[in-house]
Amino acid sequence: QKEVEQNSGPLSVPEGAIASLNCTYSDRGSQSFFWYRQYSGKSPELIMSIYSNGDKEDGRFTAQLNKASQYVSLLIRDSQPSDSATYLCAVNRDDKIIFGKGTRLHILP
Amino acid sequence: NAGVTQTPKFRILKIGQSMTLQCTQDMNHNYMYWYRQDPGMGLKLIYYSVGAGITDKGEVPNGYNVSRSTTEDFPLRLELAAPSQTSVYFCASSSSPGGHQPQHFGDGTRLSIL
């Protein structure tokens, strides 16, 4: 089992709709969870971090964490064309952060 | 705000050549990381450092070396370049241990080995 798993996509979502991105992880000891956005040819940019079970909202973004199910998700409300990017899920393991392969999101105008 | 600075941005090497990828940060972060990202893939950890004078291997360290003589600098060295090392290399830094704080990334170095 891979440490951090994401569906590679592409995930196509109409403009204005909700985009839902999912991630599962294998290490039950993980305590820190991050979502990064990466535009083509650019470096990853942190958009959300979450450390406890439940929901965390920041503007149009909501991160959801369920440690019992080892599942973390990212919801993007009112999707915009500028949200088209690859979204990387990242989970800590000891002193390191392990990244998933990312999900490509395409917002349809 | 400089943050994490990587040089060069692009480089083409011949097989067997060596080079050093430079990384410096001005945020006084103790924790620094080197990743490689192959096309369509996530980030794979090469080496990391928890402070000056301390380095450790990540997932894919073979063919690379690092040093950490100062808090600011964390260079990555390729001794004998191979085509399999063609990739985009990202340096990152963080303020806290245990991966509990997010990492700040440089703009990357795009390296081709021909």
Short mmCIF file of C-alpha atoms in Angstrom, two decimals:
data_model
loop_
_atom_site.label_atom_id
_atom_site.label_comp_id
_atom_site.label_asym_id
_atom_site.label_seq_id
_atom_site.Cartn_x
_atom_site.Cartn_y
_atom_site.Cartn_z
CA GLN A 1 0.00 0.00 0.00
CA LYS A 2 1.35 3.40 -0.97
CA GLU A 3 1.83 5.84 1.86
CA VAL A 4 -0.29 8.58 0.34
CA GLU A 5 -2.76 7.75 -2.41
CA GLN A 6 -4.68 10.07 -4.68
CA ASN A 7 -6.66 9.57 -7.84
CA SER A 8 -4.52 11.05 -10.58
CA GLY A 9 -7.50 12.37 -12.54
CA PRO A 10 -8.05 14.45 -14.49
CA LEU A 11 -11.08 15.57 -12.55
CA SER A 12 -13.28 17.85 -14.65
CA VAL A 13 -15.68 20.17 -12.83
CA PRO A 14 -17.93 22.89 -14.30
CA GLU A 15 -17.18 26.45 -13.31
CA GLY A 16 -19.14 27.41 -10.21
CA ALA A 17 -19.55 23.83 -8.99
CA ILE A 18 -17.89 22.11 -6.02
CA ALA A 19 -14.67 20.20 -6.68
CA SER A 20 -13.97 17.32 -4.30
CA LEU A 21 -10.45 15.92 -4.01
CA ASN A 22 -9.66 12.85 -1.94
CA CYS A 23 -6.60 11.31 -0.33
CA THR A 24 -5.91 8.25 1.80
CA TYR A 25 -2.79 7.56 3.86
CA SER A 26 -1.32 4.46 5.44
CA ASP A 27 0.54 5.64 8.58
CA ARG A 28 -1.85 5.81 11.54
CA GLY A 29 0.76 7.84 13.42
CA SER A 30 0.52 10.78 11.01
CA GLN A 31 -0.61 13.98 12.67
CA SER A 32 -0.20 16.70 10.06
CA PHE A 33 -1.95 16.91 6.72
CA PHE A 34 -1.48 19.40 3.93
CA TRP A 35 -2.92 20.29 0.57
CA TYR A 36 -0.65 21.94 -1.97
CA ARG A 37 -1.62 23.40 -5.33
CA GLN A 38 0.84 23.15 -8.20
CA TYR A 39 0.39 24.95 -11.50
CA SER A 40 2.14 23.47 -14.50
CA GLY A 41 5.84 24.31 -14.43
CA LYS A 42 5.63 25.93 -11.00
CA SER A 43 6.52 24.91 -7.46
CA PRO A 44 3.94 23.59 -4.95
CA GLU A 45 2.06 26.22 -2.99
CA LEU A 46 0.43 25.46 0.36
CA ILE A 47 -3.32 26.11 0.40
CA MET A 48 -4.55 24.22 3.48
CA SER A 49 -3.22 22.45 6.54
CA ILE A 50 -5.26 20.39 9.01
CA TYR A 51 -4.22 18.66 12.21
CA SER A 52 -7.40 17.43 13.93
CA ASN A 53 -10.50 15.51 12.92
CA GLY A 54 -13.29 17.47 11.32
CA ASP A 55 -13.54 20.34 8.89
CA LYS A 56 -11.38 23.42 8.44
CA GLU A 57 -12.57 26.22 6.20
CA ASP A 58 -10.56 28.98 4.54
CA GLY A 59 -12.43 31.04 1.99
CA ARG A 60 -13.62 28.76 -0.80
CA PHE A 61 -11.52 25.86 0.49
CA THR A 62 -12.54 23.28 3.10
CA ALA A 63 -10.24 20.52 4.29
CA GLN A 64 -11.79 17.47 5.96
CA LEU A 65 -9.90 14.93 8.08
CA ASN A 66 -11.04 11.54 9.34
CA LYS A 67 -8.18 9.83 11.16
CA ALA A 68 -10.20 6.68 11.89
CA SER A 69 -10.69 6.13 8.16
CA GLN A 70 -7.22 7.56 7.31
CA TYR A 71 -8.85 9.89 4.86
CA VAL A 72 -8.37 13.56 4.07
CA SER A 73 -10.23 15.59 1.47
CA LEU A 74 -10.31 19.06 -0.03
CA LEU A 75 -13.46 20.78 -1.20
CA ILE A 76 -13.30 23.80 -3.47
CA ARG A 77 -16.55 25.75 -3.64
CA ASP A 78 -17.54 28.01 -6.55
CA SER A 79 -14.76 26.56 -8.70
CA GLN A 80 -12.96 29.04 -10.92
CA PRO A 81 -10.85 28.46 -14.04
CA SER A 82 -7.85 29.64 -11.99
CA ASP A 83 -8.35 26.57 -9.76
CA SER A 84 -7.23 24.35 -12.64
CA ALA A 85 -4.02 22.79 -11.34
CA THR A 86 -2.60 19.65 -9.76
CA TYR A 87 -3.44 19.24 -6.08
CA LEU A 88 -0.94 17.38 -3.94
CA CYS A 89 -1.92 15.73 -0.67
CA ALA A 90 0.93 15.56 1.85
CA VAL A 91 1.15 13.74 5.18
CA ASN A 92 3.87 13.80 7.81
CA ARG A 93 5.91 10.74 8.76
CA ASP A 94 8.34 11.47 11.59
CA ASP A 95 10.48 14.44 10.49
CA LYS A 96 9.42 14.16 6.88
CA ILE A 97 6.44 14.99 4.72
CA ILE A 98 5.33 12.39 2.19
CA PHE A 99 3.53 13.57 -0.94
CA GLY A 100 0.94 11.84 -3.05
CA LYS A 101 1.21 11.87 -6.84
CA GLY A 102 -1.44 14.57 -7.08
CA THR A 103 -4.84 14.95 -8.70
CA ARG A 104 -5.17 17.05 -11.84
CA LEU A 105 -8.20 19.32 -11.63
CA HIS A 106 -9.70 20.93 -14.71
CA ILE A 107 -12.39 23.57 -14.28
CA LEU A 108 -14.61 23.76 -17.35
CA PRO A 109 -15.62 27.35 -18.30
CA ASN B 1 10.66 38.40 0.46
CA ALA B 2 13.28 36.02 -0.92
CA GLY B 3 12.17 32.85 0.93
CA VAL B 4 13.84 29.82 -0.65
CA THR B 5 16.13 30.54 -3.60
CA GLN B 6 17.38 27.88 -5.99
CA THR B 7 20.03 28.21 -8.67
CA PRO B 8 20.33 27.50 -11.51
CA LYS B 9 16.78 27.43 -12.89
CA PHE B 10 17.72 25.28 -15.87
CA ARG B 11 20.73 23.11 -16.70
CA ILE B 12 21.71 20.54 -19.28
CA LEU B 13 24.43 18.08 -18.35
CA LYS B 14 26.21 15.36 -20.22
CA ILE B 15 26.29 11.83 -18.81
CA GLY B 16 29.08 11.51 -16.27
CA GLN B 17 29.38 15.23 -15.52
CA SER B 18 28.94 16.56 -12.04
CA MET B 19 27.21 19.65 -10.70
CA THR B 20 25.86 21.26 -7.57
CA LEU B 21 22.33 22.57 -7.22
CA GLN B 22 22.28 25.50 -4.85
CA CYS B 23 19.58 26.22 -2.28
CA THR B 24 19.50 29.03 0.25
CA GLN B 25 16.77 30.29 2.57
CA ASP B 26 16.52 33.50 4.56
CA MET B 27 13.80 32.46 7.02
CA ASN B 28 16.18 30.96 9.61
CA HIS B 29 14.52 27.57 9.18
CA ASN B 30 16.34 24.61 10.67
CA TYR B 31 14.65 22.01 8.46
CA MET B 32 15.53 21.77 4.79
CA TYR B 33 14.63 19.21 2.13
CA TRP B 34 15.50 18.22 -1.41
CA TYR B 35 12.86 16.63 -3.64
CA ARG B 36 12.75 15.48 -7.22
CA GLN B 37 9.60 15.47 -9.31
CA ASP B 38 9.37 13.40 -12.47
CA PRO B 39 6.68 14.23 -15.07
CA GLY B 40 3.17 13.42 -13.81
CA MET B 41 4.49 12.26 -10.48
CA GLY B 42 4.52 13.54 -6.94
CA LEU B 43 7.54 14.70 -4.99
CA LYS B 44 10.11 12.16 -3.85
CA LEU B 45 12.39 13.05 -0.96
CA ILE B 46 16.11 12.79 -1.75
CA TYR B 47 17.79 14.14 1.39
CA TYR B 48 16.82 16.29 4.31
CA SER B 49 18.49 18.16 7.14
CA VAL B 50 17.26 19.04 10.62
CA GLY B 51 19.98 21.61 11.26
CA ALA B 52 23.49 22.70 10.39
CA GLY B 53 25.84 19.73 10.31
CA ILE B 54 23.04 17.13 10.25
CA THR B 55 21.75 15.40 7.13
CA ASP B 56 19.83 12.20 6.46
CA LYS B 57 18.67 10.14 3.50
CA GLY B 58 15.19 10.25 2.11
CA GLU B 59 13.41 7.85 -0.26
CA VAL B 60 15.74 8.18 -3.28
CA PRO B 61 19.26 9.24 -2.15
CA ASN B 62 21.36 7.14 -4.55
CA GLY B 63 23.50 9.24 -6.87
CA TYR B 64 23.26 12.38 -4.73
CA ASN B 65 25.11 13.97 -1.84
CA VAL B 66 24.34 16.92 0.39
CA SER B 67 26.01 19.07 3.00
CA ARG B 68 24.70 21.57 5.53
CA SER B 69 27.49 23.78 6.82
CA THR B 70 25.20 26.73 7.60
CA THR B 71 21.54 27.18 8.50
CA GLU B 72 20.93 29.07 5.25
CA ASP B 73 22.48 26.78 2.64
CA PHE B 74 21.71 23.19 1.63
CA PRO B 75 23.43 22.30 -1.68
CA LEU B 76 22.71 19.07 -3.55
CA ARG B 77 25.52 17.46 -5.51
CA LEU B 78 25.32 15.06 -8.43
CA GLU B 79 28.68 13.35 -8.86
CA LEU B 80 28.18 11.24 -12.00
CA ALA B 81 25.10 12.44 -13.84
CA ALA B 82 22.90 9.72 -15.34
CA PRO B 83 19.84 10.04 -17.63
CA SER B 84 17.64 8.73 -14.79
CA GLN B 85 18.43 11.93 -12.89
CA THR B 86 16.63 14.06 -15.46
CA SER B 87 13.95 15.71 -13.35
CA VAL B 88 12.79 18.89 -11.68
CA TYR B 89 14.46 19.42 -8.32
CA PHE B 90 12.79 21.37 -5.54
CA CYS B 91 14.36 22.59 -2.34
CA ALA B 92 12.09 23.34 0.64
CA SER B 93 12.42 24.56 4.20
CA SER B 94 10.30 24.38 7.33
CA SER B 95 10.35 25.96 10.78
CA SER B 96 9.36 22.96 12.87
CA PRO B 97 10.30 19.32 13.29
CA GLY B 98 8.16 16.29 12.68
CA GLY B 99 6.60 17.64 9.54
CA HIS B 100 4.11 19.58 11.65
CA GLN B 101 4.56 22.80 9.76
CA PRO B 102 4.20 23.26 6.02
CA GLN B 103 7.19 23.50 3.78
CA HIS B 104 8.16 26.54 1.74
CA PHE B 105 9.40 25.69 -1.73
CA GLY B 106 11.88 27.26 -4.08
CA ASP B 107 11.04 27.71 -7.77
CA GLY B 108 12.85 24.54 -8.79
CA THR B 109 15.78 23.54 -11.00
CA ARG B 110 14.97 21.81 -14.27
CA LEU B 111 17.80 19.40 -15.03
CA SER B 112 18.30 17.38 -18.20
CA ILE B 113 20.99 14.73 -18.54
CA LEU B 114 21.85 13.89 -22.15
#
